[in-house]
Amino acid sequence: MVTVALPQAPAHSVRRSAPATRHLAPNWYAAVMGTAIIANAGATLPLHMPGLRTACTAVWALSLLMLTALLAARTLHWVHHRDQARAHLLDPAVAPFYGCLAMALVAVGGGALLLGEDWIGTGAAVVLGTVLFTAGSVIGLAVAVAIPYLMVVRHRIEPGQASPVWLLPIVAPMVSAAVGPLLVPHLPVGQAQETLLFACFAMFGLSLLATLVMLPMIFARLMTGGPLPLALTPTLFLVLGPLGQSTTAVNKFADTAASGVVPAPYDQGFAVFAVLYGVPVMGFALLWLALAAAMVLRARRRGMRFAMTWWAFTFPVGTCVTGAEGLGKHTGLAVYDWLAVALYIVLVAAWAVALTHTTRGLLSGKLLATPAQK
C-alpha cells in the first residue's frame, strides 16, 4: 500500500473537531450499497413469500438512513479533516473507493423506485429516486475519469499492486446503467425516454470496455504475485460487480425497449442482446465466484479476520442475483430463477455477518480508531 504523508493538523484541533470522523474513509459507502442491494434484489426475486416485500422495503429504509448518516459524517470529515481527506485521494489504496459514493446513491435511488412508493407514495419515491440517480450518475462519471487520472499522474503504483479495488470507479456508471431504465416510464413519451435509455446504454459500454481493460491486469497480478493479503482477499468478489451488473443492465434495457420506447428493430435487438450477452457472462461470473470463494476459504483458514472489506461479499453477489432474475425472465428457464434464489440466500447471510461485525466495531470504537489504536 502506498501512502502520502501530508501536513497534519495540530493534535488539539483534531480532538476538538469531530475526531470520530477523522478516519472515516469512503469505503464505508460499501455498507450502504450492500444494504440497498438486499432490498433491490429481493423486490424482483422470483419467489412469492408473505412479508418479503415489506421486509425489503424496511431494509431499503435502513439503507436510506445509513446513506443520510454517512453523507453527514463524511461532510464533517471534509470540513474538519481536509488533510486526511486529501491523503485519501492521494492514496491509491483508498481513492478508488470514491466509486462507492456514486454507487451508494444510485443503489438507494433504485430502491426508492422499486419499493419506496409503499411507504412514501409514488410521487415522493420518483422524486427521491430521480435526485439520487442523477447525483450518483454525475459523481460516477466524474469519478470514472478523475480516479484513473490520479492513478496515472499522482499515485505512485508499483508493478504487482493491481487490485480488484481498481474496478470500483469504473463500475459506478454500470450501476447507473442498470438503474436508469427504472426512470424511463416516468419521463415524457418520445425523445426524453429514448434519450435516457441510450444514455444508460452508453454508460454500459464505457464501463464494460474499461472493465475489460482492467481485468487482465488484476488476473495477471494473481497469477504472477500469488494470493492477495488476507485482509484484501474478500475484494476478489468485487470482480462479480461488473459481471452481474452488466447482465442486469442488458436485461433492463430489454424490458424497457419492449415497452415501445425505441422503434423496431431495436426493441427486438435489445431482447436478443440480453440473452446472448447475459448467459455467457453469468457463466463466467459463476466461475469467478467459485474461484473467489476458494481463495476466501484459504484466507480464513490462515487467520483472516473481519475488516470492512467483508462488505465485498454483498453488493457484487447482489448484482448476480438481479442478473439471474433478468435471465430467468428472458429465457424462461427455471434454472435461473433457482440460481437467483440460491444466490439471494448467500447474499442475505453475508450481509447479516458483515452488518453484525460492523455494528459491533462501531459500538466498540475499533473501526473508527486511529491506526495506532487498532
mmCIF file of C-alpha atoms in Angstrom:
data_model
loop_
_atom_site.group_PDB
_atom_site.id
_atom_site.type_symbol
_atom_site.label_atom_id
_atom_site.label_comp_id
_atom_site.label_asym_id
_atom_site.label_seq_id
_atom_site.Cartn_x
_atom_site.Cartn_y
_atom_site.Cartn_z
ATOM 1 C CA MET A 1 0.000 0.000 0.000
ATOM 2 C CA VAL A 2 1.317 3.453 -0.913
ATOM 3 C CA THR A 3 0.523 6.313 1.420
ATOM 4 C CA VAL A 4 1.216 10.002 1.171
ATOM 5 C CA ALA A 5 2.321 11.970 4.195
ATOM 6 C CA LEU A 6 0.727 15.403 4.348
ATOM 7 C CA PRO A 7 0.962 18.130 6.979
ATOM 8 C CA GLN A 8 -1.184 17.177 9.937
ATOM 9 C CA ALA A 9 -3.487 19.472 11.840
ATOM 10 C CA PRO A 10 -2.486 20.213 15.441
ATOM 11 C CA ALA A 11 -3.475 17.388 17.767
ATOM 12 C CA HIS A 12 -5.668 19.607 19.956
ATOM 13 C CA SER A 13 -7.540 20.789 16.834
ATOM 14 C CA VAL A 14 -8.222 17.228 15.720
ATOM 15 C CA ARG A 15 -9.556 16.286 19.136
ATOM 16 C CA ARG A 16 -11.981 19.198 19.229
ATOM 17 C CA SER A 17 -13.201 18.945 15.634
ATOM 18 C CA ALA A 18 -15.256 15.794 15.025
ATOM 19 C CA PRO A 19 -12.492 13.304 15.955
ATOM 20 C CA ALA A 20 -14.807 10.355 15.315
ATOM 21 C CA THR A 21 -14.891 11.159 11.601
ATOM 22 C CA ARG A 22 -11.153 11.689 11.066
ATOM 23 C CA HIS A 23 -10.546 8.144 9.837
ATOM 24 C CA LEU A 24 -13.921 7.717 8.132
ATOM 25 C CA ALA A 25 -12.888 6.741 4.608
ATOM 26 C CA PRO A 26 -15.111 6.467 1.506
ATOM 27 C CA ASN A 27 -15.052 2.666 1.747
ATOM 28 C CA TRP A 28 -17.862 2.980 4.315
ATOM 29 C CA TYR A 29 -20.296 3.621 1.461
ATOM 30 C CA ALA A 30 -19.914 -0.082 0.650
ATOM 31 C CA ALA A 31 -22.101 -0.812 3.682
ATOM 32 C CA VAL A 32 -24.867 1.330 2.172
ATOM 33 C CA MET A 33 -24.518 -0.441 -1.170
ATOM 34 C CA GLY A 34 -24.585 -3.849 0.483
ATOM 35 C CA THR A 35 -27.745 -2.980 2.392
ATOM 36 C CA ALA A 36 -29.538 -1.420 -0.575
ATOM 37 C CA ILE A 37 -28.928 -4.458 -2.791
ATOM 38 C CA ILE A 38 -30.712 -6.681 -0.258
ATOM 39 C CA ALA A 39 -33.844 -4.608 -0.863
ATOM 40 C CA ASN A 40 -33.434 -4.174 -4.616
ATOM 41 C CA ALA A 41 -32.704 -7.820 -5.349
ATOM 42 C CA GLY A 42 -35.457 -9.016 -3.050
ATOM 43 C CA ALA A 43 -38.019 -6.726 -4.719
ATOM 44 C CA THR A 44 -37.745 -8.587 -8.027
ATOM 45 C CA LEU A 45 -36.968 -12.053 -6.678
ATOM 46 C CA PRO A 46 -38.974 -14.782 -8.493
ATOM 47 C CA LEU A 47 -40.223 -16.039 -5.154
ATOM 48 C CA HIS A 48 -43.569 -15.102 -3.648
ATOM 49 C CA MET A 49 -43.338 -15.141 0.124
ATOM 50 C CA PRO A 50 -45.703 -13.345 2.522
ATOM 51 C CA GLY A 51 -43.987 -10.326 4.004
ATOM 52 C CA LEU A 52 -40.997 -10.394 1.635
ATOM 53 C CA ARG A 53 -41.798 -7.042 0.026
ATOM 54 C CA THR A 54 -42.426 -5.423 3.410
ATOM 55 C CA ALA A 55 -39.108 -6.751 4.708
ATOM 56 C CA CYS A 56 -37.317 -5.468 1.597
ATOM 57 C CA THR A 57 -38.932 -2.054 1.996
ATOM 58 C CA ALA A 58 -37.760 -1.910 5.602
ATOM 59 C CA VAL A 59 -34.219 -2.774 4.513
ATOM 60 C CA TRP A 60 -34.393 -0.067 1.837
ATOM 61 C CA ALA A 61 -35.454 2.434 4.515
ATOM 62 C CA LEU A 62 -32.446 1.312 6.585
ATOM 63 C CA SER A 63 -30.149 1.893 3.606
ATOM 64 C CA LEU A 64 -31.600 5.381 3.153
ATOM 65 C CA LEU A 65 -30.989 6.130 6.828
ATOM 66 C CA MET A 66 -27.436 4.794 6.584
ATOM 67 C CA LEU A 67 -26.786 6.892 3.472
ATOM 68 C CA THR A 68 -28.072 10.054 5.146
ATOM 69 C CA ALA A 69 -25.974 9.495 8.269
ATOM 70 C CA LEU A 70 -22.865 8.666 6.263
ATOM 71 C CA LEU A 71 -23.219 11.694 3.984
ATOM 72 C CA ALA A 72 -23.424 13.887 7.086
ATOM 73 C CA ALA A 73 -20.405 12.202 8.680
ATOM 74 C CA ARG A 74 -18.352 12.443 5.501
ATOM 75 C CA THR A 75 -19.245 16.131 5.228
ATOM 76 C CA LEU A 76 -17.823 16.621 8.725
ATOM 77 C CA HIS A 77 -14.757 14.690 7.621
ATOM 78 C CA TRP A 78 -14.137 17.061 4.715
ATOM 79 C CA VAL A 79 -14.849 20.176 6.801
ATOM 80 C CA HIS A 80 -12.706 19.302 9.817
ATOM 81 C CA HIS A 81 -10.103 16.903 8.417
ATOM 82 C CA ARG A 82 -9.220 18.133 4.961
ATOM 83 C CA ASP A 83 -5.640 16.940 5.351
ATOM 84 C CA GLN A 84 -6.864 13.399 5.850
ATOM 85 C CA ALA A 85 -9.387 13.730 3.026
ATOM 86 C CA ARG A 86 -6.619 14.860 0.651
ATOM 87 C CA ALA A 87 -4.452 11.992 1.840
ATOM 88 C CA HIS A 88 -7.248 9.575 0.954
ATOM 89 C CA LEU A 89 -7.423 10.962 -2.584
ATOM 90 C CA LEU A 90 -3.669 10.606 -2.977
ATOM 91 C CA ASP A 91 -3.580 7.063 -1.625
ATOM 92 C CA PRO A 92 -4.046 4.513 -4.452
ATOM 93 C CA ALA A 93 -5.432 2.016 -1.948
ATOM 94 C CA VAL A 94 -8.209 4.374 -0.791
ATOM 95 C CA ALA A 95 -9.038 6.702 -3.698
ATOM 96 C CA PRO A 96 -10.875 4.063 -5.800
ATOM 97 C CA PHE A 97 -13.464 3.744 -3.032
ATOM 98 C CA TYR A 98 -14.918 7.088 -4.103
ATOM 99 C CA GLY A 99 -16.745 4.982 -6.653
ATOM 100 C CA CYS A 100 -18.728 3.574 -3.726
ATOM 101 C CA LEU A 101 -20.228 7.019 -3.071
ATOM 102 C CA ALA A 102 -21.743 7.116 -6.548
ATOM 103 C CA MET A 103 -22.957 3.531 -6.384
ATOM 104 C CA ALA A 104 -24.498 4.003 -2.938
ATOM 105 C CA LEU A 105 -26.515 6.991 -4.160
ATOM 106 C CA VAL A 106 -27.755 5.176 -7.257
ATOM 107 C CA ALA A 107 -28.496 1.926 -5.412
ATOM 108 C CA VAL A 108 -30.623 3.659 -2.775
ATOM 109 C CA GLY A 109 -32.312 5.646 -5.545
ATOM 110 C CA GLY A 110 -33.135 2.405 -7.322
ATOM 111 C CA GLY A 111 -34.688 1.093 -4.126
ATOM 112 C CA ALA A 112 -36.863 4.200 -3.957
ATOM 113 C CA LEU A 113 -38.193 3.471 -7.444
ATOM 114 C CA LEU A 114 -38.752 -0.224 -6.727
ATOM 115 C CA LEU A 115 -40.094 -0.072 -3.168
ATOM 116 C CA GLY A 116 -40.385 3.489 -1.929
ATOM 117 C CA GLU A 117 -43.941 4.031 -3.106
ATOM 118 C CA ASP A 118 -45.177 1.560 -0.480
ATOM 119 C CA TRP A 119 -44.156 3.875 2.358
ATOM 120 C CA ILE A 120 -43.721 7.386 0.957
ATOM 121 C CA GLY A 121 -46.039 7.384 -2.073
ATOM 122 C CA THR A 122 -45.303 7.191 -5.776
ATOM 123 C CA GLY A 123 -44.642 10.906 -6.294
ATOM 124 C CA ALA A 124 -42.131 11.215 -3.469
ATOM 125 C CA ALA A 125 -40.479 7.929 -4.432
ATOM 126 C CA VAL A 126 -39.960 9.076 -8.027
ATOM 127 C CA VAL A 127 -38.567 12.448 -6.928
ATOM 128 C CA LEU A 128 -36.196 10.808 -4.430
ATOM 129 C CA GLY A 129 -35.127 8.190 -6.956
ATOM 130 C CA THR A 130 -34.520 10.835 -9.622
ATOM 131 C CA VAL A 131 -32.416 13.037 -7.335
ATOM 132 C CA LEU A 132 -30.292 10.156 -6.079
ATOM 133 C CA PHE A 133 -29.882 8.645 -9.547
ATOM 134 C CA THR A 134 -28.878 11.977 -11.074
ATOM 135 C CA ALA A 135 -26.423 12.846 -8.299
ATOM 136 C CA GLY A 136 -24.930 9.360 -8.288
ATOM 137 C CA SER A 137 -24.589 9.222 -12.064
ATOM 138 C CA VAL A 138 -22.863 12.611 -12.281
ATOM 139 C CA ILE A 139 -20.487 11.665 -9.470
ATOM 140 C CA GLY A 140 -19.931 8.227 -11.004
ATOM 141 C CA LEU A 141 -18.958 9.648 -14.390
ATOM 142 C CA ALA A 142 -16.650 12.183 -12.715
ATOM 143 C CA VAL A 143 -15.024 9.501 -10.565
ATOM 144 C CA ALA A 144 -14.589 7.183 -13.567
ATOM 145 C CA VAL A 145 -12.336 9.871 -15.074
ATOM 146 C CA ALA A 146 -10.806 11.530 -12.006
ATOM 147 C CA ILE A 147 -9.575 8.443 -10.136
ATOM 148 C CA PRO A 148 -7.798 6.838 -13.123
ATOM 149 C CA TYR A 149 -6.319 10.284 -13.827
ATOM 150 C CA LEU A 150 -4.946 10.480 -10.280
ATOM 151 C CA MET A 151 -3.630 6.941 -10.563
ATOM 152 C CA VAL A 152 -1.664 7.940 -13.656
ATOM 153 C CA VAL A 153 -0.336 11.372 -12.711
ATOM 154 C CA ARG A 154 -0.220 11.480 -8.888
ATOM 155 C CA HIS A 155 -0.221 7.986 -7.431
ATOM 156 C CA ARG A 156 2.991 6.008 -7.382
ATOM 157 C CA ILE A 157 1.948 2.472 -8.200
ATOM 158 C CA GLU A 158 4.490 -0.288 -8.462
ATOM 159 C CA PRO A 159 4.227 -3.459 -10.570
ATOM 160 C CA GLY A 160 2.284 -6.122 -8.740
ATOM 161 C CA GLN A 161 -0.044 -3.721 -6.909
ATOM 162 C CA ALA A 162 -3.035 -4.286 -9.195
ATOM 163 C CA SER A 163 -6.139 -4.858 -7.083
ATOM 164 C CA PRO A 164 -9.841 -5.617 -7.661
ATOM 165 C CA VAL A 165 -10.456 -2.332 -5.826
ATOM 166 C CA TRP A 166 -9.388 -0.591 -9.024
ATOM 167 C CA LEU A 167 -12.703 -1.661 -10.552
ATOM 168 C CA LEU A 168 -14.796 0.472 -8.199
ATOM 169 C CA PRO A 169 -14.548 3.828 -10.036
ATOM 170 C CA ILE A 170 -15.192 2.362 -13.472
ATOM 171 C CA VAL A 171 -18.093 0.144 -12.379
ATOM 172 C CA ALA A 172 -20.072 3.096 -10.984
ATOM 173 C CA PRO A 173 -21.519 4.069 -14.407
ATOM 174 C CA MET A 174 -22.627 0.448 -14.884
ATOM 175 C CA VAL A 175 -24.778 0.711 -11.761
ATOM 176 C CA SER A 176 -26.382 3.831 -13.231
ATOM 177 C CA ALA A 177 -26.924 1.970 -16.494
ATOM 178 C CA ALA A 178 -28.837 -0.770 -14.655
ATOM 179 C CA VAL A 179 -30.974 1.593 -12.551
ATOM 180 C CA GLY A 180 -31.686 4.273 -15.160
ATOM 181 C CA PRO A 181 -34.287 2.222 -17.077
ATOM 182 C CA LEU A 182 -36.492 2.296 -13.972
ATOM 183 C CA LEU A 183 -36.890 6.050 -14.515
ATOM 184 C CA VAL A 184 -37.777 5.821 -18.216
ATOM 185 C CA PRO A 185 -41.543 5.228 -17.701
ATOM 186 C CA HIS A 186 -41.734 8.408 -15.613
ATOM 187 C CA LEU A 187 -40.426 10.622 -18.443
ATOM 188 C CA PRO A 188 -42.459 12.132 -21.307
ATOM 189 C CA VAL A 189 -43.014 9.681 -24.141
ATOM 190 C CA GLY A 190 -40.680 10.112 -27.094
ATOM 191 C CA GLN A 191 -37.296 11.776 -27.160
ATOM 192 C CA ALA A 192 -36.903 12.016 -23.374
ATOM 193 C CA GLN A 193 -37.453 8.299 -22.790
ATOM 194 C CA GLU A 194 -35.306 7.200 -25.703
ATOM 195 C CA THR A 195 -32.502 9.585 -24.749
ATOM 196 C CA LEU A 196 -32.298 8.232 -21.190
ATOM 197 C CA LEU A 197 -32.325 4.631 -22.420
ATOM 198 C CA PHE A 198 -29.487 5.235 -24.862
ATOM 199 C CA ALA A 199 -27.591 7.259 -22.266
ATOM 200 C CA CYS A 200 -27.766 4.226 -19.992
ATOM 201 C CA PHE A 201 -26.610 2.037 -22.889
ATOM 202 C CA ALA A 202 -23.645 4.388 -23.383
ATOM 203 C CA MET A 203 -22.734 4.141 -19.671
ATOM 204 C CA PHE A 204 -22.970 0.366 -20.010
ATOM 205 C CA GLY A 205 -20.476 0.495 -22.881
ATOM 206 C CA LEU A 206 -17.942 2.807 -21.279
ATOM 207 C CA SER A 207 -17.949 0.831 -18.037
ATOM 208 C CA LEU A 208 -17.743 -2.538 -19.802
ATOM 209 C CA LEU A 209 -14.813 -1.530 -22.002
ATOM 210 C CA ALA A 210 -12.949 -0.020 -19.054
ATOM 211 C CA THR A 211 -13.528 -3.233 -17.106
ATOM 212 C CA LEU A 212 -12.173 -5.318 -19.978
ATOM 213 C CA VAL A 213 -9.011 -3.213 -19.844
ATOM 214 C CA MET A 214 -8.654 -3.565 -16.077
ATOM 215 C CA LEU A 215 -9.500 -7.247 -15.527
ATOM 216 C CA PRO A 216 -6.441 -8.695 -17.303
ATOM 217 C CA MET A 217 -4.142 -6.674 -15.029
ATOM 218 C CA ILE A 218 -5.935 -7.964 -11.949
ATOM 219 C CA PHE A 219 -5.827 -11.583 -13.096
ATOM 220 C CA ALA A 220 -2.168 -11.253 -14.111
ATOM 221 C CA ARG A 221 -1.404 -9.901 -10.617
ATOM 222 C CA LEU A 222 -2.967 -13.005 -9.067
ATOM 223 C CA MET A 223 -1.163 -15.408 -11.383
ATOM 224 C CA THR A 224 2.273 -13.818 -11.008
ATOM 225 C CA GLY A 225 2.091 -12.358 -7.491
ATOM 226 C CA GLY A 226 0.192 -15.061 -5.665
ATOM 227 C CA PRO A 227 -2.768 -14.650 -3.290
ATOM 228 C CA LEU A 228 -3.779 -11.223 -2.031
ATOM 229 C CA PRO A 229 -3.044 -10.270 1.597
ATOM 230 C CA LEU A 230 -5.550 -11.834 3.972
ATOM 231 C CA ALA A 231 -7.472 -8.611 4.685
ATOM 232 C CA LEU A 232 -7.818 -7.880 0.960
ATOM 233 C CA THR A 233 -8.874 -11.364 -0.128
ATOM 234 C CA PRO A 234 -12.624 -10.535 0.067
ATOM 235 C CA THR A 235 -12.076 -7.867 -2.599
ATOM 236 C CA LEU A 236 -11.844 -10.683 -5.140
ATOM 237 C CA PHE A 237 -15.648 -10.663 -5.005
ATOM 238 C CA LEU A 238 -15.604 -7.143 -6.493
ATOM 239 C CA VAL A 239 -14.954 -8.704 -9.898
ATOM 240 C CA LEU A 240 -18.518 -10.040 -9.758
ATOM 241 C CA GLY A 241 -19.812 -6.450 -9.725
ATOM 242 C CA PRO A 242 -19.299 -5.544 -13.395
ATOM 243 C CA LEU A 243 -20.281 -9.065 -14.466
ATOM 244 C CA GLY A 244 -23.567 -9.241 -12.577
ATOM 245 C CA GLN A 245 -24.424 -5.570 -13.021
ATOM 246 C CA SER A 246 -23.848 -5.612 -16.773
ATOM 247 C CA THR A 247 -26.083 -8.690 -17.067
ATOM 248 C CA THR A 248 -28.712 -6.865 -15.027
ATOM 249 C CA ALA A 249 -28.369 -3.794 -17.237
ATOM 250 C CA VAL A 250 -28.884 -5.586 -20.562
ATOM 251 C CA ASN A 251 -31.998 -7.271 -19.201
ATOM 252 C CA LYS A 252 -33.351 -3.918 -18.007
ATOM 253 C CA PHE A 253 -32.676 -2.472 -21.461
ATOM 254 C CA ALA A 254 -34.698 -5.296 -23.000
ATOM 255 C CA ASP A 255 -37.599 -4.741 -20.598
ATOM 256 C CA THR A 256 -37.654 -1.014 -21.343
ATOM 257 C CA ALA A 257 -37.265 -1.377 -25.097
ATOM 258 C CA ALA A 258 -40.145 -3.864 -25.208
ATOM 259 C CA SER A 259 -42.496 -1.185 -23.877
ATOM 260 C CA GLY A 260 -42.207 0.766 -27.126
ATOM 261 C CA VAL A 261 -39.514 3.250 -26.075
ATOM 262 C CA VAL A 262 -37.407 2.505 -29.167
ATOM 263 C CA PRO A 263 -38.649 1.655 -32.668
ATOM 264 C CA ALA A 264 -38.274 -1.701 -34.393
ATOM 265 C CA PRO A 265 -35.954 -3.494 -34.910
ATOM 266 C CA TYR A 266 -34.020 -2.080 -31.947
ATOM 267 C CA ASP A 267 -36.616 -3.300 -29.463
ATOM 268 C CA GLN A 268 -36.020 -6.915 -30.551
ATOM 269 C CA GLY A 269 -32.301 -6.282 -30.757
ATOM 270 C CA PHE A 270 -32.138 -5.408 -27.070
ATOM 271 C CA ALA A 271 -34.036 -8.607 -26.206
ATOM 272 C CA VAL A 272 -31.669 -10.771 -28.231
ATOM 273 C CA PHE A 273 -28.607 -8.997 -26.839
ATOM 274 C CA ALA A 274 -29.819 -9.556 -23.257
ATOM 275 C CA VAL A 275 -29.675 -13.328 -23.707
ATOM 276 C CA LEU A 276 -26.634 -13.594 -25.988
ATOM 277 C CA TYR A 277 -24.597 -11.368 -23.666
ATOM 278 C CA GLY A 278 -26.056 -12.307 -20.300
ATOM 279 C CA VAL A 279 -25.813 -16.101 -20.481
ATOM 280 C CA PRO A 280 -22.034 -16.368 -21.111
ATOM 281 C CA VAL A 281 -21.205 -13.508 -18.758
ATOM 282 C CA MET A 282 -23.243 -15.100 -15.973
ATOM 283 C CA GLY A 283 -21.352 -18.323 -16.654
ATOM 284 C CA PHE A 284 -18.032 -16.530 -16.148
ATOM 285 C CA ALA A 285 -19.433 -14.859 -13.022
ATOM 286 C CA LEU A 286 -20.171 -18.265 -11.510
ATOM 287 C CA LEU A 287 -16.658 -19.420 -12.396
ATOM 288 C CA TRP A 288 -15.174 -16.378 -10.688
ATOM 289 C CA LEU A 289 -17.490 -16.832 -7.708
ATOM 290 C CA ALA A 290 -16.148 -20.342 -7.196
ATOM 291 C CA LEU A 291 -12.528 -19.162 -7.506
ATOM 292 C CA ALA A 292 -13.035 -16.217 -5.148
ATOM 293 C CA ALA A 293 -14.858 -18.385 -2.597
ATOM 294 C CA ALA A 294 -11.987 -20.890 -2.628
ATOM 295 C CA MET A 295 -9.474 -18.095 -2.045
ATOM 296 C CA VAL A 296 -11.560 -16.713 0.828
ATOM 297 C CA LEU A 297 -11.777 -20.139 2.472
ATOM 298 C CA ARG A 298 -7.997 -20.434 2.161
ATOM 299 C CA ALA A 299 -7.523 -16.999 3.733
ATOM 300 C CA ARG A 300 -9.971 -17.835 6.511
ATOM 301 C CA ARG A 301 -8.001 -20.967 7.396
ATOM 302 C CA ARG A 302 -4.902 -18.786 7.608
ATOM 303 C CA GLY A 303 -6.456 -16.401 10.098
ATOM 304 C CA MET A 304 -8.351 -13.794 8.055
ATOM 305 C CA ARG A 305 -10.297 -11.612 10.473
ATOM 306 C CA PHE A 306 -13.157 -9.187 9.923
ATOM 307 C CA ALA A 307 -12.419 -5.953 8.077
ATOM 308 C CA MET A 308 -14.589 -3.558 6.122
ATOM 309 C CA THR A 309 -13.517 -5.449 3.006
ATOM 310 C CA TRP A 310 -16.068 -8.108 4.041
ATOM 311 C CA TRP A 311 -18.756 -5.847 2.553
ATOM 312 C CA ALA A 312 -17.396 -7.016 -0.813
ATOM 313 C CA PHE A 313 -19.375 -10.200 -0.160
ATOM 314 C CA THR A 314 -22.654 -8.283 -0.511
ATOM 315 C CA PHE A 315 -23.220 -5.872 -3.404
ATOM 316 C CA PRO A 316 -21.310 -7.850 -6.073
ATOM 317 C CA VAL A 317 -23.222 -11.026 -5.198
ATOM 318 C CA GLY A 318 -26.440 -8.989 -5.248
ATOM 319 C CA THR A 319 -25.768 -7.923 -8.832
ATOM 320 C CA CYS A 320 -25.523 -11.598 -9.770
ATOM 321 C CA VAL A 321 -28.914 -12.143 -8.119
ATOM 322 C CA THR A 322 -30.525 -9.408 -10.218
ATOM 323 C CA GLY A 323 -28.688 -10.645 -13.318
ATOM 324 C CA ALA A 324 -30.019 -14.178 -12.808
ATOM 325 C CA GLU A 325 -33.507 -12.766 -12.210
ATOM 326 C CA GLY A 326 -33.396 -10.996 -15.567
ATOM 327 C CA LEU A 327 -32.118 -14.054 -17.405
ATOM 328 C CA GLY A 328 -34.850 -16.171 -15.873
ATOM 329 C CA LYS A 329 -37.435 -13.752 -17.229
ATOM 330 C CA HIS A 330 -36.000 -13.506 -20.736
ATOM 331 C CA THR A 331 -35.032 -17.152 -21.260
ATOM 332 C CA GLY A 332 -37.959 -18.698 -19.431
ATOM 333 C CA LEU A 333 -35.564 -21.169 -17.790
ATOM 334 C CA ALA A 334 -36.390 -22.098 -14.201
ATOM 335 C CA VAL A 335 -32.721 -22.796 -13.501
ATOM 336 C CA TYR A 336 -32.022 -19.049 -13.460
ATOM 337 C CA ASP A 337 -34.881 -18.460 -11.031
ATOM 338 C CA TRP A 338 -33.445 -21.076 -8.684
ATOM 339 C CA LEU A 339 -29.969 -19.596 -9.135
ATOM 340 C CA ALA A 340 -31.303 -16.173 -8.156
ATOM 341 C CA VAL A 341 -32.942 -17.584 -5.027
ATOM 342 C CA ALA A 342 -29.820 -19.536 -4.026
ATOM 343 C CA LEU A 343 -27.555 -16.523 -4.503
ATOM 344 C CA TYR A 344 -30.014 -14.333 -2.586
ATOM 345 C CA ILE A 345 -29.789 -16.676 0.412
ATOM 346 C CA VAL A 346 -25.985 -16.383 0.268
ATOM 347 C CA LEU A 347 -26.324 -12.601 -0.061
ATOM 348 C CA VAL A 348 -28.563 -12.243 2.995
ATOM 349 C CA ALA A 349 -26.251 -14.436 5.082
ATOM 350 C CA ALA A 350 -23.182 -12.412 4.033
ATOM 351 C CA TRP A 351 -24.998 -9.133 4.740
ATOM 352 C CA ALA A 352 -26.059 -10.287 8.203
ATOM 353 C CA VAL A 353 -22.481 -11.251 9.098
ATOM 354 C CA ALA A 354 -20.967 -8.013 7.752
ATOM 355 C CA LEU A 355 -23.625 -5.847 9.409
ATOM 356 C CA THR A 356 -23.216 -7.589 12.772
ATOM 357 C CA HIS A 357 -19.437 -7.192 12.800
ATOM 358 C CA THR A 358 -19.659 -3.595 11.594
ATOM 359 C CA THR A 359 -22.177 -2.652 14.278
ATOM 360 C CA ARG A 360 -20.030 -4.317 16.913
ATOM 361 C CA GLY A 361 -16.941 -2.483 15.660
ATOM 362 C CA LEU A 362 -18.743 0.855 15.689
ATOM 363 C CA LEU A 363 -20.053 0.381 19.220
ATOM 364 C CA SER A 364 -16.595 -0.563 20.467
ATOM 365 C CA GLY A 365 -14.982 2.297 18.555
ATOM 366 C CA LYS A 366 -12.473 -0.051 16.952
ATOM 367 C CA LEU A 367 -13.463 0.583 13.342
ATOM 368 C CA LEU A 368 -13.019 4.356 13.634
ATOM 369 C CA ALA A 369 -9.921 4.251 15.820
ATOM 370 C CA THR A 370 -6.614 5.662 14.685
ATOM 371 C CA PRO A 371 -4.257 3.113 13.119
ATOM 372 C CA ALA A 372 -2.115 3.221 16.257
ATOM 373 C CA GLN A 373 -5.114 2.308 18.418
ATOM 374 C CA LYS A 374 -6.206 -0.714 16.362
#
